[in-house]
């Protein structure tokens, strides 16, 4: 828009590009120039395609909402699964991006000619009553703490709306190479079947699976187990609840087929991690698990960690009883909205595991929800801009190299196996084995004992 300057700084533009996965914005409407008026907003912004509306308040907060649908002054709600609210800057004008995805897509946008940008029928309404003001309310369409968005300062010193351009779900070339064929699936399965730890005292590698409640820890084991069983099965208790569904420490060997021999891997499942103290898996309990002191079917008690005098405590575990690799399972849809307490708890967990020198791999689950286009064809996962963005955010938040993050899709609602889903799962298992092998390299090679 000639002659009208954007209020966004270069750093703010970069943060916005990061949130939207877009490189190009065109300013359509600026309230201080065009007026705080809904009719003018619609005259400037209707039929413009994807837009982002941004409010600025006197407390330094910058916040707003994005929709990939066009405003058309329809007088109705617009369905938009990709819509979200966001904060670029928070208290004292500090960059602190926050993303709040739409909860009920059917009411993502209220497209009424007498309203300014209105997300969720009042969840966020800019130009409220044709004034330099916003109105907010946590509702069924967007659920959030309203103070996090604007610091309870609803006065606006500016409101801008930009057309969002060059949005595309996929890049031309995959950013990781992977072969999507049945032959590749069988090849990786055979690699896993034939793997043998080089230490004679360790017949199977033990993989500890950790993560927040509802991220898909138990579902990951069930999914890997399904691949080798040849059909979708559910041995470990899985599901979603306000507290951890898993309450016991369980060790799960994986069999090659229903009556086949055990594979050289054992998955160790635990309680989910919760943000509140005294709930979920406690960080101190992780040390006992890694050292091999925790017996199978141990009932977790967040109020009291396992002690040497506790019943079942394994006093002298050998290397084969200890953990050789850790899989951290993260819900890819929620990494941006992790609470500060839960994020800090995950970092503490990483620090604790690092103390033991145990390698870690992050499994980013629910990739088909991060990028809905993947529901139809998962083998585009390494072309998805949305998935790559979530992986980079995960790397930044947890302080883990991008090379140690892999996307997976668990079997949740499916009744039949899919070759592409299997390949993602098997690739993750293969990487876990490779990391465990690197850990075992720290121990001296054992020569086979001679028979008498």
Tab-separated table of N, CA and C in Angstrom, residues 164-308:
chain	number	residue	atom	x	y	z
A	164	UNK	N	-1.686	-12.388	3.495
A	164	UNK	CA	-0.595	-13.345	3.663
A	164	UNK	C	-0.411	-14.086	2.350
A	165	UNK	N	0.769	-13.960	1.783
A	165	UNK	CA	1.010	-14.513	0.451
A	165	UNK	C	1.999	-15.677	0.501
A	166	UNK	N	2.181	-16.323	-0.595
A	166	UNK	CA	3.099	-17.444	-0.824
A	166	UNK	C	2.945	-18.579	0.190
A	167	UNK	N	1.705	-18.814	0.642
A	167	UNK	CA	1.474	-19.950	1.534
A	167	UNK	C	1.331	-21.210	0.693
A	168	UNK	N	2.127	-22.190	0.978
A	168	UNK	CA	2.040	-23.496	0.332
A	168	UNK	C	2.369	-24.538	1.374
A	169	UNK	N	1.643	-25.635	1.370
A	169	UNK	CA	1.830	-26.653	2.401
A	169	UNK	C	3.140	-27.411	2.242
A	170	UNK	N	3.637	-27.511	0.982
A	170	UNK	CA	4.782	-28.379	0.734
A	170	UNK	C	5.883	-27.675	-0.052
A	171	UNK	N	7.114	-28.115	0.198
A	171	UNK	CA	8.238	-27.665	-0.622
A	171	UNK	C	8.421	-28.672	-1.758
A	172	UNK	N	9.175	-28.284	-2.783
A	172	UNK	CA	9.314	-29.149	-3.965
A	172	UNK	C	10.122	-30.412	-3.668
A	173	UNK	N	11.210	-30.257	-2.939
A	173	UNK	CA	12.083	-31.405	-2.653
A	173	UNK	C	12.044	-31.735	-1.171
A	174	UNK	N	12.003	-33.009	-0.819
A	174	UNK	CA	11.983	-33.378	0.603
A	174	UNK	C	13.272	-32.962	1.285
A	175	UNK	N	13.173	-32.493	2.535
A	175	UNK	CA	14.352	-32.051	3.265
A	175	UNK	C	15.015	-33.199	4.016
A	176	UNK	N	14.430	-34.373	3.956
A	176	UNK	CA	15.103	-35.609	4.349
A	176	UNK	C	14.717	-36.667	3.321
A	177	UNK	N	15.680	-37.456	2.907
A	177	UNK	CA	15.425	-38.465	1.894
A	177	UNK	C	14.949	-39.754	2.554
A	178	UNK	N	13.909	-40.322	2.011
A	178	UNK	CA	13.394	-41.592	2.515
A	178	UNK	C	12.726	-42.324	1.351
A	179	UNK	N	12.828	-43.634	1.334
A	179	UNK	CA	12.242	-44.429	0.248
A	179	UNK	C	10.925	-45.032	0.724
A	180	UNK	N	9.875	-44.784	-0.053
A	180	UNK	CA	8.531	-45.214	0.360
A	180	UNK	C	8.079	-46.417	-0.474
A	181	UNK	N	8.663	-47.547	-0.226
A	181	UNK	CA	8.267	-48.752	-0.961
A	181	UNK	C	8.125	-49.922	0.009
A	182	UNK	N	7.403	-50.949	-0.414
A	182	UNK	CA	7.262	-52.144	0.430
A	182	UNK	C	8.613	-52.822	0.617
A	183	UNK	N	9.478	-52.708	-0.407
A	183	UNK	CA	10.821	-53.284	-0.296
A	183	UNK	C	11.622	-52.591	0.808
A	184	UNK	N	11.489	-51.273	0.899
A	184	UNK	CA	12.183	-50.524	1.943
A	184	UNK	C	11.647	-50.907	3.322
A	185	UNK	N	10.343	-51.076	3.391
A	185	UNK	CA	9.725	-51.501	4.660
A	185	UNK	C	10.304	-52.832	5.119
A	186	UNK	N	10.384	-53.794	4.212
A	186	UNK	CA	10.925	-55.112	4.559
A	186	UNK	C	12.416	-55.025	4.900
A	187	UNK	N	13.116	-54.152	4.215
A	187	UNK	CA	14.550	-53.993	4.459
A	187	UNK	C	14.803	-53.501	5.888
A	188	UNK	N	14.053	-52.476	6.312
A	188	UNK	CA	14.247	-51.949	7.665
A	188	UNK	C	13.815	-52.974	8.709
A	189	UNK	N	12.717	-53.692	8.441
A	189	UNK	CA	12.275	-54.730	9.374
A	189	UNK	C	13.355	-55.793	9.559
A	190	UNK	N	14.008	-56.166	8.463
A	190	UNK	CA	15.054	-57.187	8.548
A	190	UNK	C	16.274	-56.658	9.297
A	191	UNK	N	16.587	-55.358	9.116
A	191	UNK	CA	17.684	-54.747	9.873
A	191	UNK	C	17.427	-54.849	11.371
A	192	UNK	N	16.197	-54.590	11.754
A	192	UNK	CA	15.838	-54.621	13.179
A	192	UNK	C	15.852	-56.064	13.690
A	193	UNK	N	15.297	-56.976	12.904
A	193	UNK	CA	15.270	-58.392	13.304
A	193	UNK	C	16.680	-58.938	13.540
A	194	UNK	N	17.585	-58.581	12.647
A	194	UNK	CA	18.921	-59.187	12.662
A	194	UNK	C	19.913	-58.435	13.549
A	195	UNK	N	19.482	-57.301	14.104
A	195	UNK	CA	20.397	-56.536	14.951
A	195	UNK	C	20.765	-57.336	16.204
A	196	UNK	N	22.027	-57.261	16.581
A	196	UNK	CA	22.494	-57.923	17.796
A	196	UNK	C	23.496	-57.007	18.491
A	197	UNK	N	23.190	-56.586	19.734
A	197	UNK	CA	24.149	-55.747	20.454
A	197	UNK	C	25.504	-56.443	20.547
A	198	UNK	N	26.584	-55.670	20.387
A	198	UNK	CA	27.906	-56.306	20.332
A	198	UNK	C	28.381	-56.755	21.711
A	199	UNK	N	27.712	-56.292	22.781
A	199	UNK	CA	28.069	-56.753	24.122
A	199	UNK	C	27.305	-58.029	24.445
A	200	UNK	N	28.011	-59.077	24.817
A	200	UNK	CA	27.357	-60.355	25.117
A	200	UNK	C	26.412	-60.262	26.305
A	201	UNK	N	26.700	-59.330	27.212
A	201	UNK	CA	25.880	-59.209	28.420
A	201	UNK	C	24.582	-58.450	28.183
A	202	UNK	N	24.416	-57.911	26.972
A	202	UNK	CA	23.198	-57.140	26.657
A	202	UNK	C	22.501	-57.790	25.471
A	203	UNK	N	21.589	-58.735	25.705
A	203	UNK	CA	20.907	-59.406	24.602
A	203	UNK	C	19.889	-58.528	23.887
A	204	UNK	N	19.329	-57.534	24.609
A	204	UNK	CA	18.331	-56.627	24.035
A	204	UNK	C	18.609	-55.210	24.521
A	205	UNK	N	18.428	-54.244	23.648
A	205	UNK	CA	18.569	-52.852	24.092
A	205	UNK	C	17.244	-52.419	24.713
A	206	UNK	N	17.364	-51.588	25.745
A	206	UNK	CA	16.179	-51.118	26.468
A	206	UNK	C	15.981	-49.633	26.171
A	207	UNK	N	14.799	-49.333	25.659
A	207	UNK	CA	14.462	-47.967	25.247
A	207	UNK	C	13.402	-47.424	26.201
A	208	UNK	N	13.744	-46.377	26.930
A	208	UNK	CA	12.801	-45.735	27.843
A	208	UNK	C	11.985	-44.709	27.068
A	209	UNK	N	10.668	-44.797	27.169
A	209	UNK	CA	9.770	-43.896	26.440
A	209	UNK	C	9.157	-42.908	27.437
A	210	UNK	N	9.472	-41.631	27.248
A	210	UNK	CA	9.011	-40.569	28.144
A	210	UNK	C	8.243	-39.513	27.359
A	211	UNK	N	7.434	-38.725	28.065
A	211	UNK	CA	6.738	-37.624	27.413
A	211	UNK	C	5.536	-37.167	28.204
A	212	UNK	N	4.976	-35.995	27.850
A	212	UNK	CA	3.783	-35.489	28.541
A	212	UNK	C	2.594	-36.423	28.348
A	213	UNK	N	1.613	-36.298	29.223
A	213	UNK	CA	0.407	-37.116	29.093
A	213	UNK	C	-0.285	-36.795	27.760
A	214	UNK	N	-0.786	-37.840	27.118
A	214	UNK	CA	-1.532	-37.656	25.878
A	214	UNK	C	-0.692	-37.456	24.638
A	215	UNK	N	0.644	-37.526	24.771
A	215	UNK	CA	1.511	-37.296	23.606
A	215	UNK	C	1.577	-38.511	22.690
A	216	UNK	N	1.316	-39.715	23.244
A	216	UNK	CA	1.335	-40.923	22.412
A	216	UNK	C	2.448	-41.890	22.748
A	217	UNK	N	2.892	-41.914	24.028
A	217	UNK	CA	3.974	-42.822	24.428
A	217	UNK	C	3.581	-44.288	24.240
A	218	UNK	N	2.497	-44.674	24.911
A	218	UNK	CA	2.057	-46.067	24.841
A	218	UNK	C	1.606	-46.425	23.429
A	219	UNK	N	1.015	-45.447	22.746
A	219	UNK	CA	0.565	-45.682	21.373
A	219	UNK	C	1.736	-45.956	20.438
A	220	UNK	N	2.898	-45.358	20.733
A	220	UNK	CA	4.070	-45.610	19.897
A	220	UNK	C	4.483	-47.077	20.008
A	221	UNK	N	4.565	-47.602	21.238
A	221	UNK	CA	4.895	-49.020	21.377
A	221	UNK	C	3.849	-49.872	20.674
A	222	UNK	N	2.564	-49.570	20.899
A	222	UNK	CA	1.500	-50.359	20.261
A	222	UNK	C	1.636	-50.345	18.742
A	223	UNK	N	2.025	-49.197	18.196
A	223	UNK	CA	2.144	-49.063	16.742
A	223	UNK	C	3.315	-49.886	16.206
A	224	UNK	N	4.466	-49.821	16.902
A	224	UNK	CA	5.622	-50.622	16.483
A	224	UNK	C	5.298	-52.108	16.613
A	225	UNK	N	4.653	-52.465	17.702
A	225	UNK	CA	4.249	-53.854	17.918
A	225	UNK	C	3.315	-54.321	16.798
A	226	UNK	N	2.427	-53.434	16.366
A	226	UNK	CA	1.476	-53.757	15.294
A	226	UNK	C	2.202	-54.073	13.991
A	227	UNK	N	3.249	-53.290	13.695
A	227	UNK	CA	3.991	-53.503	12.449
A	227	UNK	C	4.544	-54.924	12.400
A	228	UNK	N	5.119	-55.380	13.513
A	228	UNK	CA	5.726	-56.713	13.529
A	228	UNK	C	4.696	-57.827	13.735
A	229	UNK	N	3.549	-57.497	14.301
A	229	UNK	CA	2.478	-58.498	14.403
A	229	UNK	C	1.764	-58.699	13.066
A	230	UNK	N	1.771	-57.648	12.244
A	230	UNK	CA	1.097	-57.736	10.948
A	230	UNK	C	-0.328	-57.243	10.962
A	231	UNK	N	-0.763	-56.702	12.096
A	231	UNK	CA	-2.111	-56.135	12.197
A	231	UNK	C	-2.122	-55.155	13.362
A	232	UNK	N	-3.099	-54.255	13.366
A	232	UNK	CA	-3.176	-53.229	14.407
A	232	UNK	C	-3.590	-53.865	15.727
A	233	UNK	N	-2.764	-53.658	16.746
A	233	UNK	CA	-3.028	-54.240	18.053
A	233	UNK	C	-2.758	-53.209	19.137
A	234	UNK	N	-3.183	-53.497	20.357
A	234	UNK	CA	-3.035	-52.534	21.452
A	234	UNK	C	-2.747	-53.265	22.751
A	235	UNK	N	-1.469	-53.543	22.974
A	235	UNK	CA	-1.073	-54.256	24.187
A	235	UNK	C	-0.941	-53.319	25.377
A	236	UNK	N	-0.271	-52.181	25.173
A	236	UNK	CA	-0.110	-51.203	26.250
A	236	UNK	C	-1.370	-50.354	26.356
A	237	UNK	N	-1.730	-49.988	27.585
A	237	UNK	CA	-2.906	-49.137	27.800
A	237	UNK	C	-2.619	-47.759	27.229
A	238	UNK	N	-3.501	-47.322	26.334
A	238	UNK	CA	-3.322	-46.013	25.695
A	238	UNK	C	-4.645	-45.273	25.708
A	239	UNK	N	-4.577	-43.980	25.533
A	239	UNK	CA	-5.787	-43.161	25.521
A	239	UNK	C	-5.441	-41.759	25.970
A	240	UNK	N	-6.457	-40.969	26.293
A	240	UNK	CA	-6.221	-39.610	26.757
A	240	UNK	C	-7.093	-39.330	27.968
A	241	UNK	N	-6.536	-38.579	28.909
A	241	UNK	CA	-7.232	-38.225	30.135
A	241	UNK	C	-6.536	-36.997	30.703
A	242	UNK	N	-7.101	-36.443	31.778
A	242	UNK	CA	-6.464	-35.298	32.417
A	242	UNK	C	-5.206	-35.692	33.184
A	243	UNK	N	-5.121	-36.981	33.544
A	243	UNK	CA	-3.927	-37.501	34.208
A	243	UNK	C	-3.413	-38.684	33.408
A	244	UNK	N	-2.232	-39.174	33.777
A	244	UNK	CA	-1.596	-40.240	33.011
A	244	UNK	C	-2.433	-41.516	32.999
A	245	UNK	N	-2.642	-42.070	31.798
A	245	UNK	CA	-3.341	-43.341	31.662
A	245	UNK	C	-2.445	-44.471	32.161
A	246	UNK	N	-1.139	-44.351	31.902
A	246	UNK	CA	-0.163	-45.341	32.378
A	246	UNK	C	0.203	-45.025	33.823
A	247	UNK	N	0.034	-45.986	34.713
A	247	UNK	CA	0.350	-45.762	36.126
A	247	UNK	C	1.432	-46.712	36.623
A	248	UNK	N	1.795	-47.703	35.817
A	248	UNK	CA	2.826	-48.664	36.190
A	248	UNK	C	4.033	-48.516	35.262
A	249	UNK	N	5.180	-48.957	35.779
A	249	UNK	CA	6.357	-49.095	34.919
A	249	UNK	C	6.239	-50.452	34.235
A	250	UNK	N	6.242	-50.436	32.903
A	250	UNK	CA	6.090	-51.679	32.162
A	250	UNK	C	7.224	-51.836	31.157
A	251	UNK	N	7.720	-53.065	31.061
A	251	UNK	CA	8.713	-53.383	30.033
A	251	UNK	C	8.034	-54.260	28.989
A	252	UNK	N	8.116	-53.838	27.733
A	252	UNK	CA	7.420	-54.521	26.648
A	252	UNK	C	8.417	-55.025	25.591
A	253	UNK	N	8.703	-56.321	25.576
A	253	UNK	CA	9.469	-56.867	24.450
A	253	UNK	C	8.590	-56.850	23.200
A	254	UNK	N	9.200	-56.811	22.038
A	254	UNK	CA	8.471	-56.846	20.771
A	254	UNK	C	8.747	-58.183	20.093
A	255	UNK	N	7.693	-58.907	19.749
A	255	UNK	CA	7.857	-60.200	19.076
A	255	UNK	C	7.699	-60.055	17.569
A	256	UNK	N	8.441	-60.868	16.849
A	256	UNK	CA	8.354	-60.879	15.388
A	256	UNK	C	7.215	-61.807	14.987
A	257	UNK	N	6.023	-61.270	14.954
A	257	UNK	CA	4.846	-62.097	14.708
A	257	UNK	C	4.288	-62.619	16.015
A	258	UNK	N	3.087	-63.140	15.971
A	258	UNK	CA	2.414	-63.573	17.198
A	258	UNK	C	3.214	-64.632	17.957
A	259	UNK	N	3.733	-65.608	17.261
A	259	UNK	CA	4.485	-66.689	17.892
A	259	UNK	C	5.977	-66.618	17.575
A	260	UNK	N	6.419	-65.464	17.095
A	260	UNK	CA	7.816	-65.324	16.687
A	260	UNK	C	8.741	-65.084	17.858
A	261	UNK	N	10.011	-65.052	17.564
A	261	UNK	CA	10.997	-64.833	18.611
A	261	UNK	C	11.047	-63.354	18.975
A	262	UNK	N	11.464	-63.045	20.209
A	262	UNK	CA	11.560	-61.637	20.618
A	262	UNK	C	12.602	-60.893	19.786
A	263	UNK	N	12.302	-59.676	19.451
A	263	UNK	CA	13.249	-58.814	18.742
A	263	UNK	C	14.266	-58.263	19.740
A	264	UNK	N	15.377	-57.707	19.254
A	264	UNK	CA	16.444	-57.234	20.169
A	264	UNK	C	16.145	-55.885	20.810
A	265	UNK	N	14.873	-55.555	21.014
A	265	UNK	CA	14.504	-54.277	21.638
A	265	UNK	C	13.431	-54.515	22.697
A	266	UNK	N	13.503	-53.740	23.765
A	266	UNK	CA	12.485	-53.744	24.816
A	266	UNK	C	12.093	-52.300	25.067
A	267	UNK	N	10.803	-51.989	24.978
A	267	UNK	CA	10.316	-50.645	25.275
A	267	UNK	C	9.893	-50.572	26.732
A	268	UNK	N	10.323	-49.520	27.413
A	268	UNK	CA	10.013	-49.333	28.830
A	268	UNK	C	9.064	-48.137	28.957
A	269	UNK	N	7.837	-48.408	29.362
A	269	UNK	CA	6.793	-47.384	29.411
A	269	UNK	C	6.622	-46.873	30.841
A	270	UNK	N	6.301	-45.599	30.966
A	270	UNK	CA	6.181	-44.959	32.279
A	270	UNK	C	4.937	-44.093	32.344
A	271	UNK	N	4.727	-43.494	33.511
A	271	UNK	CA	3.685	-42.467	33.647
A	271	UNK	C	4.025	-41.276	32.753
A	272	UNK	N	2.989	-40.548	32.351
A	272	UNK	CA	3.213	-39.323	31.604
A	272	UNK	C	3.728	-38.218	32.506
A	273	UNK	N	4.377	-37.238	31.891
A	273	UNK	CA	4.914	-36.092	32.635
A	273	UNK	C	3.841	-35.008	32.708
A	274	UNK	N	3.601	-34.493	33.903
A	274	UNK	CA	2.609	-33.443	34.110
A	274	UNK	C	3.286	-32.220	34.704
A	275	UNK	N	2.643	-31.057	34.533
A	275	UNK	CA	3.295	-29.814	34.959
A	275	UNK	C	3.223	-29.592	36.467
A	276	UNK	N	2.184	-30.113	37.126
A	276	UNK	CA	2.020	-29.874	38.557
A	276	UNK	C	2.945	-30.766	39.372
A	277	UNK	N	3.466	-30.207	40.466
A	277	UNK	CA	4.285	-30.988	41.381
A	277	UNK	C	3.429	-32.050	42.053
A	278	UNK	N	4.006	-33.219	42.258
A	278	UNK	CA	3.277	-34.290	42.931
A	278	UNK	C	2.322	-35.032	42.038
A	279	UNK	N	2.399	-34.785	40.719
A	279	UNK	CA	1.555	-35.515	39.765
A	279	UNK	C	2.426	-36.029	38.624
A	280	UNK	N	2.008	-37.137	38.029
A	280	UNK	CA	2.753	-37.696	36.909
A	280	UNK	C	4.123	-38.205	37.326
A	281	UNK	N	4.947	-38.513	36.346
A	281	UNK	CA	6.286	-39.036	36.606
A	281	UNK	C	7.187	-37.943	37.175
A	282	UNK	N	7.795	-38.231	38.320
A	282	UNK	CA	8.719	-37.283	38.926
A	282	UNK	C	10.119	-37.465	38.325
A	283	UNK	N	10.827	-36.369	38.152
A	283	UNK	CA	12.151	-36.399	37.537
A	283	UNK	C	13.099	-37.313	38.317
A	284	UNK	N	12.996	-37.285	39.660
A	284	UNK	CA	13.887	-38.112	40.479
A	284	UNK	C	13.682	-39.608	40.212
A	285	UNK	N	12.474	-39.984	39.795
A	285	UNK	CA	12.201	-41.398	39.524
A	285	UNK	C	12.920	-41.862	38.259
A	286	UNK	N	13.209	-40.916	37.362
A	286	UNK	CA	13.870	-41.257	36.103
A	286	UNK	C	15.258	-41.865	36.369
A	287	UNK	N	15.956	-41.347	37.378
A	287	UNK	CA	17.280	-41.884	37.719
A	287	UNK	C	17.195	-43.359	38.085
A	288	UNK	N	16.198	-43.715	38.892
A	288	UNK	CA	16.020	-45.115	39.288
A	288	UNK	C	15.746	-46.008	38.078
A	289	UNK	N	14.959	-45.484	37.140
A	289	UNK	CA	14.622	-46.265	35.946
A	289	UNK	C	15.872	-46.475	35.091
A	290	UNK	N	16.615	-45.393	34.854
A	290	UNK	CA	17.814	-45.481	34.010
A	290	UNK	C	18.829	-46.465	34.594
A	291	UNK	N	18.992	-46.440	35.910
A	291	UNK	CA	19.969	-47.315	36.567
A	291	UNK	C	19.512	-48.775	36.636
A	292	UNK	N	18.218	-49.008	36.337
A	292	UNK	CA	17.723	-50.380	36.355
A	292	UNK	C	17.188	-50.840	37.702
A	293	UNK	N	16.930	-49.906	38.618
A	293	UNK	CA	16.446	-50.277	39.949
A	293	UNK	C	14.943	-50.558	39.986
A	294	UNK	N	14.202	-50.126	38.951
A	294	UNK	CA	12.742	-50.227	38.975
A	294	UNK	C	12.292	-51.540	38.336
A	295	UNK	N	11.527	-52.359	39.066
A	295	UNK	CA	11.070	-53.640	38.508
A	295	UNK	C	9.865	-53.465	37.596
A	296	UNK	N	9.666	-54.426	36.709
A	296	UNK	CA	8.477	-54.424	35.846
A	296	UNK	C	7.219	-54.453	36.706
A	297	UNK	N	6.206	-53.683	36.282
A	297	UNK	CA	4.900	-53.573	36.948
A	297	UNK	C	4.971	-52.796	38.269
A	298	UNK	N	6.050	-52.060	38.467
A	298	UNK	CA	6.131	-51.196	39.645
A	298	UNK	C	5.052	-50.128	39.556
A	299	UNK	N	4.290	-49.959	40.638
A	299	UNK	CA	3.211	-48.969	40.685
A	299	UNK	C	3.791	-47.621	41.101
A	300	UNK	N	3.732	-46.638	40.197
A	300	UNK	CA	4.283	-45.331	40.504
A	300	UNK	C	3.486	-44.636	41.598
A	301	UNK	N	4.197	-43.908	42.423
A	301	UNK	CA	3.583	-43.079	43.459
A	301	UNK	C	4.268	-41.721	43.417
A	302	UNK	N	3.640	-40.728	42.764
A	302	UNK	CA	4.283	-39.419	42.622
A	302	UNK	C	4.673	-38.784	43.960
A	303	UNK	N	4.005	-39.206	45.040
A	303	UNK	CA	4.289	-38.612	46.349
A	303	UNK	C	5.533	-39.214	46.996
A	304	UNK	N	5.990	-40.372	46.496
A	304	UNK	CA	7.152	-41.029	47.110
A	304	UNK	C	7.896	-41.834	46.053
A	305	UNK	N	9.137	-41.457	45.772
A	305	UNK	CA	9.925	-42.179	44.776
A	305	UNK	C	10.448	-43.490	45.358
A	306	UNK	N	10.834	-44.395	44.475
A	306	UNK	CA	11.352	-45.703	44.877
A	306	UNK	C	12.658	-45.531	45.657
A	307	UNK	N	12.777	-46.262	46.781
A	307	UNK	CA	13.955	-46.193	47.632
A	307	UNK	C	14.598	-47.577	47.735
A	308	UNK	N	15.887	-47.636	48.144
A	308	UNK	CA	16.554	-48.933	48.265
A	308	UNK	C	15.846	-49.924	49.189
